[in-house]
Short mmCIF file of C-alpha atoms and ligand atoms in Angstrom, two decimals:
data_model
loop_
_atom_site.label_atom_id
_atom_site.label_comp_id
_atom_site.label_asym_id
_atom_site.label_seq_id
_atom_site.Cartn_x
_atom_site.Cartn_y
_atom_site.Cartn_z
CA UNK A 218 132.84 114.11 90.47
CA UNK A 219 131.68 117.57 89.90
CA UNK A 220 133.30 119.54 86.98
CA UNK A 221 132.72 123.08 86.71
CA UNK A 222 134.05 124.17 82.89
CA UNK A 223 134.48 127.37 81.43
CA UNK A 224 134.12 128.69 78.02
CA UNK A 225 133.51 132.10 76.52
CA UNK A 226 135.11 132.14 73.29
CA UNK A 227 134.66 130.35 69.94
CA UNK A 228 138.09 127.84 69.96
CA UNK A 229 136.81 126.90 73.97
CA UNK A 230 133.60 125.84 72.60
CA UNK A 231 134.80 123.77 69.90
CA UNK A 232 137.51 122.19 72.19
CA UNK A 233 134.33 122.06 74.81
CA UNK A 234 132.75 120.09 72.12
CA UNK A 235 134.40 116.65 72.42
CA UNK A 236 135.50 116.97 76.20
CA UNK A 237 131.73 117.60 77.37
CA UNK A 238 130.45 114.60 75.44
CA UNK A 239 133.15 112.65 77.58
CA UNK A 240 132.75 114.35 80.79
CA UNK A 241 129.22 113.98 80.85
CA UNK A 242 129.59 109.85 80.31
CA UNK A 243 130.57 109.59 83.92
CA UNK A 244 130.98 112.95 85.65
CA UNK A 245 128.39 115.84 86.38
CA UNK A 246 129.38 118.82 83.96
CA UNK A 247 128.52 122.10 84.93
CA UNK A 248 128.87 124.76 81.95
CA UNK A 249 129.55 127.60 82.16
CA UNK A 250 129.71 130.31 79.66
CA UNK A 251 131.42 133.36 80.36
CA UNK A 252 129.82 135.74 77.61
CA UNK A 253 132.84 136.43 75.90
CA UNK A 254 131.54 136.15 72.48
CA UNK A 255 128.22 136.33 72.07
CA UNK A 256 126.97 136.98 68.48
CA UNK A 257 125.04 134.26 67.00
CA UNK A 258 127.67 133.76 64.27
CA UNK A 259 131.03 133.31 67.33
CA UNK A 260 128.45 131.21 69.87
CA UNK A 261 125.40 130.12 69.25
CA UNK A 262 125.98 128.71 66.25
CA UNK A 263 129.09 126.03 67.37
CA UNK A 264 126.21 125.09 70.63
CA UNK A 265 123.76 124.69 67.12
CA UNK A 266 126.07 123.03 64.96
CA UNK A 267 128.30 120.89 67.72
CA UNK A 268 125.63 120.13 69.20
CA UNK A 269 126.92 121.06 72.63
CA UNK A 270 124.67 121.14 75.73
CA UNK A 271 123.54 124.60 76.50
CA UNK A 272 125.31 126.34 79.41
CA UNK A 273 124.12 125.43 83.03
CA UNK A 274 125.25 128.90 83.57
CA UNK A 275 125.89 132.24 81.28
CA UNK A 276 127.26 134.74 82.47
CA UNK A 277 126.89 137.46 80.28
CA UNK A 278 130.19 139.43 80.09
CA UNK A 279 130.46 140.60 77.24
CA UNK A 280 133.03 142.76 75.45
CA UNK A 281 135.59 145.35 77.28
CA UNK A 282 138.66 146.03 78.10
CA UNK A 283 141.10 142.99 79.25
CA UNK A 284 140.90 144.48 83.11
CA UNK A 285 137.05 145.33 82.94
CA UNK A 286 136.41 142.06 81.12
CA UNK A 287 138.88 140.06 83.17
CA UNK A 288 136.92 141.69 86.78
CA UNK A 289 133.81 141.01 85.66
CA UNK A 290 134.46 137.37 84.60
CA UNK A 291 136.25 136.92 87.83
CA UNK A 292 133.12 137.94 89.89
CA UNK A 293 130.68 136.44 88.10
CA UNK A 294 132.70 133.10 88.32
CA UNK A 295 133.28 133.27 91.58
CA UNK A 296 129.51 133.26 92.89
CA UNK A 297 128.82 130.22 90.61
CA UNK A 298 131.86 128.18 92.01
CA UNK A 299 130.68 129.23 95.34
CA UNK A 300 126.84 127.88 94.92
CA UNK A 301 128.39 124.76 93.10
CA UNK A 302 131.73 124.19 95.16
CA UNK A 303 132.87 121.60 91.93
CA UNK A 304 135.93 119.21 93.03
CA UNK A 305 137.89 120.39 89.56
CA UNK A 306 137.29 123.66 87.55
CA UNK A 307 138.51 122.91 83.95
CA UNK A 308 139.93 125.73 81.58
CA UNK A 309 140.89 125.48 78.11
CA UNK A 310 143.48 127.30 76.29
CA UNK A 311 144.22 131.15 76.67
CA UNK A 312 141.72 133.77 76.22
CA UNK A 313 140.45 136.12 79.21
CA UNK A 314 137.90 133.53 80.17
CA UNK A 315 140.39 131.20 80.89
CA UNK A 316 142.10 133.96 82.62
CA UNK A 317 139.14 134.56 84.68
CA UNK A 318 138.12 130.87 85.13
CA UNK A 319 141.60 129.78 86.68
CA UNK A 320 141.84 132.72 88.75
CA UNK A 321 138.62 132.34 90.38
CA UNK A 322 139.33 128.42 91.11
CA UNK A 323 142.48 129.28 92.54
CA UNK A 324 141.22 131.76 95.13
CA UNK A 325 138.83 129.38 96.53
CA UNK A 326 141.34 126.51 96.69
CA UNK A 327 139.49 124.70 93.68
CA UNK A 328 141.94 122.36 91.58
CA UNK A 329 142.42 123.52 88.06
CA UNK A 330 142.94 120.89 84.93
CA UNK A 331 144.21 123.30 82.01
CA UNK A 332 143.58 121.49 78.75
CA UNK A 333 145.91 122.79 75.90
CA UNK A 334 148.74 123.36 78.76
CA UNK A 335 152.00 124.48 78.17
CA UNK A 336 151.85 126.31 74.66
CA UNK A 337 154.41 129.82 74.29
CA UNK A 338 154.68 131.86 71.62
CA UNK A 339 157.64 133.74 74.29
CA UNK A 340 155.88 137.12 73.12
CA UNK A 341 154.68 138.53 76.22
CA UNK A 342 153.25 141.26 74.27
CA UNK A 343 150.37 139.42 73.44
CA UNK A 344 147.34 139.04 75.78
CA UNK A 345 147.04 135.18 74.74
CA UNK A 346 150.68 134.44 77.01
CA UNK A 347 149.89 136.55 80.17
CA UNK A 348 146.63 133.90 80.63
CA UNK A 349 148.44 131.16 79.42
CA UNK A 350 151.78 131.48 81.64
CA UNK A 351 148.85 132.45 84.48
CA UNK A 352 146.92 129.20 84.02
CA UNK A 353 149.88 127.00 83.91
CA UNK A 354 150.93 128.18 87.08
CA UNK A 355 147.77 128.06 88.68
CA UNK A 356 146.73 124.55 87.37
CA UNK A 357 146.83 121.76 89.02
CA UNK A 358 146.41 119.15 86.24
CA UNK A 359 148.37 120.01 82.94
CA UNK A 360 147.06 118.23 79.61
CA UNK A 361 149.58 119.48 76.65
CA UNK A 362 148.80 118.65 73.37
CA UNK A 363 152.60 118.51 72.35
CA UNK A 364 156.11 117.67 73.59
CA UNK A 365 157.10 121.10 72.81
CA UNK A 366 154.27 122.04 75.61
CA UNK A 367 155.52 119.83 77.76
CA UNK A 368 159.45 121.04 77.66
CA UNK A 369 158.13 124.51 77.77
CA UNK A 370 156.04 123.69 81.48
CA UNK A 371 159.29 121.65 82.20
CA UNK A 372 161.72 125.17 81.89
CA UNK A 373 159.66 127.04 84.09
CA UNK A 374 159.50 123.96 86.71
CA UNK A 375 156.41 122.67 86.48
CA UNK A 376 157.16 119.07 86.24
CA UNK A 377 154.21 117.63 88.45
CA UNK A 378 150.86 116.20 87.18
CA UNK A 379 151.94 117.33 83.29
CA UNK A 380 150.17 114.51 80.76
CA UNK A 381 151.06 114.66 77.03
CA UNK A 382 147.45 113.74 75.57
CA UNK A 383 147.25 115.04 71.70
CA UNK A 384 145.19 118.12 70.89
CA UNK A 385 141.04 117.85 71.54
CA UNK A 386 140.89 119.85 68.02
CA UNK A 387 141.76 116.69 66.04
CA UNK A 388 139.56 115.07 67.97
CA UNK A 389 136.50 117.12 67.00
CA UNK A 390 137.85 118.16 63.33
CA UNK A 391 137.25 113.61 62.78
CA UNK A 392 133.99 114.28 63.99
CA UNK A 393 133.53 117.30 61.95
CA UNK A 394 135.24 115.50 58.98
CA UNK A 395 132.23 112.48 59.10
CA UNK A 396 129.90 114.80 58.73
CA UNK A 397 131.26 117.24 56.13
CA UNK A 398 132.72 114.19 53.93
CA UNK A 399 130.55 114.35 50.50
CA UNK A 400 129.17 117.97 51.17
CA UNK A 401 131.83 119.44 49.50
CA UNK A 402 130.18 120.76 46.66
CA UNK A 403 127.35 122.16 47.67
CA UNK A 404 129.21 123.83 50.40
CA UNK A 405 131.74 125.74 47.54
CA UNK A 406 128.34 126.42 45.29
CA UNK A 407 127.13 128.12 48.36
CA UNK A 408 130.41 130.08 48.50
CA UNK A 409 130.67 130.50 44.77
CA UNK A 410 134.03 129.00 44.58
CA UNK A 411 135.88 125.58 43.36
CA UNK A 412 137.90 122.76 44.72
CA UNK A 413 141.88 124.08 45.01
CA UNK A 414 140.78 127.07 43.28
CA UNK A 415 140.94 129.95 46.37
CA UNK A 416 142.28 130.84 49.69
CA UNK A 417 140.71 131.04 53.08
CA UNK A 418 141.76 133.54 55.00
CA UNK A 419 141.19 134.92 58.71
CA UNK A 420 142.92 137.31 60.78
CA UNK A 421 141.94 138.42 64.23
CA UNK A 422 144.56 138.77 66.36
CA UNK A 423 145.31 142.05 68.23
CA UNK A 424 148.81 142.24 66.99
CA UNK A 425 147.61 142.48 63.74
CA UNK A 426 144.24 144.29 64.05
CA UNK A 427 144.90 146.71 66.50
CA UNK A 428 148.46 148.02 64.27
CA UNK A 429 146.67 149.82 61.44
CA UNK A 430 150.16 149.72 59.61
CA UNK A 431 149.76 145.67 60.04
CA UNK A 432 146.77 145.34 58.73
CA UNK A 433 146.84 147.40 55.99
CA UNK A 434 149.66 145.26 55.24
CA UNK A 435 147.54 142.10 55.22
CA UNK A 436 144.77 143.45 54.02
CA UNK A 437 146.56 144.96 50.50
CA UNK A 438 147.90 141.54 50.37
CA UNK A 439 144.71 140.33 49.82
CA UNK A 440 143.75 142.50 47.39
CA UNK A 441 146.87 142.00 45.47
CA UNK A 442 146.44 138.19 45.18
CA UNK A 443 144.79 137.49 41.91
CA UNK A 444 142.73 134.47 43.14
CA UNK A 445 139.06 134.40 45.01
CA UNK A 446 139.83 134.92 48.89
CA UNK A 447 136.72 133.75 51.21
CA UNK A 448 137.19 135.47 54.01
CA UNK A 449 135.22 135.12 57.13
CA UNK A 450 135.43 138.25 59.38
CA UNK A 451 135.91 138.39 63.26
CA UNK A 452 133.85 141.28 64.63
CA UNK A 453 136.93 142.82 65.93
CA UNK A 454 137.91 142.69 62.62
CA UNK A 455 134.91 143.97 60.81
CA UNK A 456 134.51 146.78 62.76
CA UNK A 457 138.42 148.01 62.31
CA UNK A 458 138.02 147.22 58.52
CA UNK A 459 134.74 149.35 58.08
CA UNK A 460 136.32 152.34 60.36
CA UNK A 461 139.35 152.66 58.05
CA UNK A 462 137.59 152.31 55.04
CA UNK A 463 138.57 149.63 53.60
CA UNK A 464 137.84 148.67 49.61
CA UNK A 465 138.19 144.82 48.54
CA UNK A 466 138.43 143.83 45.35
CA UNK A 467 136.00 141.89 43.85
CA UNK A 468 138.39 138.89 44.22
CA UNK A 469 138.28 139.18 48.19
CA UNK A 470 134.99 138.07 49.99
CA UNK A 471 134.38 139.33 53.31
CA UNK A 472 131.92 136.93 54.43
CA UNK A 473 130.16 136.55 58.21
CA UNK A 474 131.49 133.92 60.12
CA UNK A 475 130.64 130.59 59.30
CA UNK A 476 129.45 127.45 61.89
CA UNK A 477 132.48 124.75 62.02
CA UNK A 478 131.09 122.29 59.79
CA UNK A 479 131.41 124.87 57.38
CA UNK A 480 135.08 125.69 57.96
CA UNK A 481 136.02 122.58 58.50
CA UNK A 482 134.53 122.15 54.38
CA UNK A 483 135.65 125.55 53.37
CA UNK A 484 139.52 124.62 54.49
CA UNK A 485 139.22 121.17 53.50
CA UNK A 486 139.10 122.65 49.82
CA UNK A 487 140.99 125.51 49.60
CA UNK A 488 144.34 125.68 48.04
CA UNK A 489 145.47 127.59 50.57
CA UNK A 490 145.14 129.06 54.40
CA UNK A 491 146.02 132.61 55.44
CA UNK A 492 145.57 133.30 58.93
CA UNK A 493 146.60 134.37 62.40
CA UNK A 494 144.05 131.91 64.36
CA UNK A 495 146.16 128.74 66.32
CA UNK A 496 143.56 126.06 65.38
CA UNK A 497 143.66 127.11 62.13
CA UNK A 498 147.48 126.30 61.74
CA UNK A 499 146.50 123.20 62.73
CA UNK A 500 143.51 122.69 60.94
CA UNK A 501 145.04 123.38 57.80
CA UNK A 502 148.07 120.60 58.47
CA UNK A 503 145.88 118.09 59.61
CA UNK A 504 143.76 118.63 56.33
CA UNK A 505 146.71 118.84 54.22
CA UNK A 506 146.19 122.26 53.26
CA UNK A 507 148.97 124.47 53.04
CA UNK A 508 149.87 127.59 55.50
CA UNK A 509 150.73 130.86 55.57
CA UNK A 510 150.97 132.27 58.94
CA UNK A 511 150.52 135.97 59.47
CA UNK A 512 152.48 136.53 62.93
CA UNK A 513 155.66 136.27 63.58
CA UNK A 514 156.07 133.49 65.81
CA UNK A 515 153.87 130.68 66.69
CA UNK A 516 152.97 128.20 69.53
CA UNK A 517 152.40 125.56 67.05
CA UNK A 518 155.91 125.56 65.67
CA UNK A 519 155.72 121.75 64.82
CA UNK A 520 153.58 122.63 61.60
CA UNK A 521 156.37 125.14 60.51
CA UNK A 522 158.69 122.47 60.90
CA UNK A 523 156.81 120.78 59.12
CA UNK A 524 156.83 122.76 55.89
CA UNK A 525 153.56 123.03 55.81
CA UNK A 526 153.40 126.47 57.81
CA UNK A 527 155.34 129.32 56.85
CA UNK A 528 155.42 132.32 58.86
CA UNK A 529 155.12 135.84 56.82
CA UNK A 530 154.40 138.40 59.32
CA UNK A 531 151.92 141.57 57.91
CA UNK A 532 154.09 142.81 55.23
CA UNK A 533 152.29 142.86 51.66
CA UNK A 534 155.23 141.74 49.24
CA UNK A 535 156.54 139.06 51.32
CA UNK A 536 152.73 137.55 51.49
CA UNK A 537 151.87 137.95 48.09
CA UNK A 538 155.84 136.47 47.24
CA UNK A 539 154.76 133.25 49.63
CA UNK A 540 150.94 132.92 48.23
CA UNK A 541 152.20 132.25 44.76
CA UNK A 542 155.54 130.13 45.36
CA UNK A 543 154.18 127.55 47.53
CA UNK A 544 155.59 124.10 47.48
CA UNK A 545 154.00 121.79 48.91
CA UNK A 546 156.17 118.85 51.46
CA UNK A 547 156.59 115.35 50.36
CA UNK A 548 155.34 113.87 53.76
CA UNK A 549 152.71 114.76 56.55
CA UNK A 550 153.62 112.39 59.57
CA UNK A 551 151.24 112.72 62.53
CA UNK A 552 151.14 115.41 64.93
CA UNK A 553 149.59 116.55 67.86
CA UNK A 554 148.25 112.87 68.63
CA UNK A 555 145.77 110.30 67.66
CA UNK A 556 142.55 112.04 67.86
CA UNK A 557 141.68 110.66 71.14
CA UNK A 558 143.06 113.31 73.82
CA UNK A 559 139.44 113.92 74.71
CA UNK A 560 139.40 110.46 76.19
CA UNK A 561 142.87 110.69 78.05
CA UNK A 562 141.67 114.06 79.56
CA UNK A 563 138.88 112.79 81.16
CA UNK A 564 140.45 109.86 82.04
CA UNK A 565 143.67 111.73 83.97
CA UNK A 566 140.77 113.36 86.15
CA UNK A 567 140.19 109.98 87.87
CA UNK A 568 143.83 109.27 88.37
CA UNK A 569 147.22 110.82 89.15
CA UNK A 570 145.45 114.30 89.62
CA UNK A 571 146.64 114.76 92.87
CA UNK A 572 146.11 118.55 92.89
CA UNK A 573 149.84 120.03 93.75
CA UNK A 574 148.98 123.37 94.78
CA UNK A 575 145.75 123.08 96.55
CA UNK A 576 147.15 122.51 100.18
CA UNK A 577 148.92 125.43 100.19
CA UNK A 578 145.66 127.05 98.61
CA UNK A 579 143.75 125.45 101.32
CA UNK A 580 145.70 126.92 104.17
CA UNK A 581 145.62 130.64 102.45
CA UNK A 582 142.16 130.58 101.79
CA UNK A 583 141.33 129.56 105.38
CA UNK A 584 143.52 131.73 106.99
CA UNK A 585 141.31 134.48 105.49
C1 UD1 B 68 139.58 136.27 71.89
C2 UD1 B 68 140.86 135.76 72.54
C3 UD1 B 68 141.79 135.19 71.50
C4 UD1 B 68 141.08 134.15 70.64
C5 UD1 B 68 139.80 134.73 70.07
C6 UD1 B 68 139.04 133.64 69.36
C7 UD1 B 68 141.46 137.03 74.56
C8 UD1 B 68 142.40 137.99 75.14
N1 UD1 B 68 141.55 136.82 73.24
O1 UD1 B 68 139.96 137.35 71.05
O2 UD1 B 68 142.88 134.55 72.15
O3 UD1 B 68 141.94 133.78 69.60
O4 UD1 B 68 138.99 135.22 71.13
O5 UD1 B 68 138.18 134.14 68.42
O6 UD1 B 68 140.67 136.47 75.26
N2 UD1 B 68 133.01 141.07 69.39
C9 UD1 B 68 131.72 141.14 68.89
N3 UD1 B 68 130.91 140.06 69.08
C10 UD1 B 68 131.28 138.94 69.76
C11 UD1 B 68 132.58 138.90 70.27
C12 UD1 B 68 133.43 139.97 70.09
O7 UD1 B 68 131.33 142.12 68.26
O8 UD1 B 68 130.48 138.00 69.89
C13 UD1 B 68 133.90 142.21 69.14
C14 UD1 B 68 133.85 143.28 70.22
O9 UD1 B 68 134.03 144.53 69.60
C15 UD1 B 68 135.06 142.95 71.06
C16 UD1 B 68 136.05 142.42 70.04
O10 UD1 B 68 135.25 141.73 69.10
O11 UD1 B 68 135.56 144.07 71.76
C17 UD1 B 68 137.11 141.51 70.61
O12 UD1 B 68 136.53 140.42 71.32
P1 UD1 B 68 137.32 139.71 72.52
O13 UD1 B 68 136.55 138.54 73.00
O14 UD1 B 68 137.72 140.72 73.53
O15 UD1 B 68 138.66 139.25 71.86
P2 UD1 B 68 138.90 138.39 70.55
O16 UD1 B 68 139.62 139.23 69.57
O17 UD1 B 68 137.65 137.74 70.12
N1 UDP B 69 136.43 129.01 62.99
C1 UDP B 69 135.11 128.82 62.61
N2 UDP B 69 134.51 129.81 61.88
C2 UDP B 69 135.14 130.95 61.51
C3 UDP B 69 136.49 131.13 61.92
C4 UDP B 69 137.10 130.14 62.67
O1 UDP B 69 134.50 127.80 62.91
O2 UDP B 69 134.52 131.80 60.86
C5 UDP B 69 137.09 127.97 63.79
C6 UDP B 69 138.40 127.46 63.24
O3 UDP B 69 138.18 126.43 62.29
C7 UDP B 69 139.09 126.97 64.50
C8 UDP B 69 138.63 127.96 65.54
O4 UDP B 69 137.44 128.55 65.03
O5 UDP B 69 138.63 125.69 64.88
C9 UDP B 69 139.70 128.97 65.74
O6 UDP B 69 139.20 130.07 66.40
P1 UDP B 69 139.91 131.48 66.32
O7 UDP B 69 140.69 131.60 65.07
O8 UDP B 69 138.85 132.46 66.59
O9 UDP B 69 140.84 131.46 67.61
P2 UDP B 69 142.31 130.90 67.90
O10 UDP B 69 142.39 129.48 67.48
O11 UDP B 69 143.26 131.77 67.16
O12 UDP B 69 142.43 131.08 69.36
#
């Protein structure tokens, strides 16, 4: 079969990662990167470091706004699926380019596999759940890394063609793992920092970038923590941090971001995660590394039930409070899978992927 996938954004190309290796053992992949992100330091370097095939097809975005970005994605996507005509366009997660990629398939009656189906944070407020509820509802293969996902797909009636296969991130954080394993220390020299003895922190989510109050919030926290913070910056970030001026203590480092290997080592160490990212939550659970969550609410709510998540919102006191009282869970039990979704993914394309909506698609699209 051909298998048109998109990615634009850093999680799609780590997820891309594992699922292209497996693809490409007995389907023809087609690439194809949106331009989303496009430094060297959020793409190039997880094609370098993951070593991912380079794109068939990029498509050079870029940034904008979510309409302009959204439009031009759609277009662009559009001609390639048209030159290609691919029997399954395959989307991961929620950004705009998954937006973009399932919209595009779904106008020209192309069946849509969605890996990392199903996820709600119910917070319609944030960009992430408009594409996700979007792709759900225009896919017509649904690969959920949880139950929770699932049950979620399940209340708004999608019941058809929805596997539970585990989360592709574990799968390529054991790949990661082999190769980081040993390179510990030299990694922390590099960093100038010791096993257990600092946090790694990341924030980049509009909620809390684009609310100055927020991240002011999260940002004092940071300096109020007396411990080394290694903090790599999102360019979204960087650029709000440098417009409002912002002065960390010597204690906080505001690094560029780092290649995967290097997070996965970085995270692996630290005493402790602060972040708004998803895969981080998860990251940090499968690692055994403690979380603080900066949001709210989360789609990965089976790490907070956990204990190893805890969710503190933007406010200064009540993260500084949770960074120093944390107490760590007696047990870890397995979550999100065995490590091996990648395989099931590919797998479910050969069998029960009987698309559900493409006959009415079909029909439309011809009537046209
Ligand atoms: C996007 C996703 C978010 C995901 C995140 C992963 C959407 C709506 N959001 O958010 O779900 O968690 O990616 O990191 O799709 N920029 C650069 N260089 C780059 C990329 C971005 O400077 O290579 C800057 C630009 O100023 C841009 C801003 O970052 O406007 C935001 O980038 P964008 O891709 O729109 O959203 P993210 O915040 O990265
Ligand atoms: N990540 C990385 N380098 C960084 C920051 C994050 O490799 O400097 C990895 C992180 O380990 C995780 C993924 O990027 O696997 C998460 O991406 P991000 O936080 O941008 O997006 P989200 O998961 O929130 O959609």
């Amino acid at each position: 079969m051909k298998i048109v996938s998109i990615v634009g954004a850093r999680p799609q190309f780590i997820k891309a990662a594992v699922i292209s290796r497996k693809l490409r053992e007995r389907h023809n992949e087609i690439l194809v990167h949106t331009g989303q992100h496009y430094d060297y330091e959020m793409s190039g370097i997880f094609f370098d470091g993951l070593e991912l095939p380079k794109p068939d097809a990029s498509l050079g975005v870029g940034s904008g706004s979510h309409g302009s970005q959204t439009g031009k994605m759609l277009e662009a996507i559009e001609h390639v699926l048209l030159a290609e005509r691919p029997d399954y366009v395959l989307v991961y997660g929620d950004t705009n380019s998954t937006l973009g990629g399932a919209l595009a398939a779904s106008k020209l009656s192309i069946p849509i596999v969605h890996v990392e189906a199903g996820l709600r944070s119910f917070n319609r407020r944030m960009p992430e759940e408009i594409n996700r509820v979007v792709a759900d509802h225009l896919s017509d293969l649904l690969l959920c890394p949880s139950e929770t996902a699932v049950r979620n797909l399940a209340v708004e009636g999608i019941t058809q063609n929805v596997h539970l296969v585990g989360d592709v991130m574990l799968d390529v954080l054991n790949w990661a793992k082999r190769r980081v394993d040993g390179n510990e220390p030299a990694l922390l020299a590099r960093f100038g920092v010791s096993r257990q003895a600092y946090i790694l922190a990341t924030v980049h989510r509009s909620e809390n970038t684009d609310d100055a109050a927020k991240l002011s919030g999260i940002l004092n926290a940071l300096n109020t923590i007396k411990e080394p913070v290694i903090f790599p910056v999102h360019p979204r970030t960087r650029k709000i941090i440098s417009e409002m001026g912002f002065r960390p203590e010597t204690h906080v480092h505001l690094i560029d971001p780092v290649g995967y290997l290097d997070m996965v080592g970085l995270l692996g160490s630290a005493r402790l995660a602060l972040t708004d990212s998803g895969g981080l939550q998860k990251e940090a659970y499968w690692l055994g590394v403690p979380c603080l969550t900066l949001r709210n609410e989360t789609e990965w709510v089976e790490t907070v039930e956990s204990g190893w998540n805890t969710l503190v919102g933007h406010e200064t006191s009540r993260i500084a409070q949770a960074v120093h009282s944390i107490a760590l869970p007696n047990s870890r039990p397995p979550l999100y899978g065995d490590g091996a979704a990648a395989e099931k993914c590919v797998e479910l394309l050969g069998f029960g992927a009987e698309p559900v909506n493409s006959a009415e698609r079909t029909e439309y699209a011809n009537s046209r």
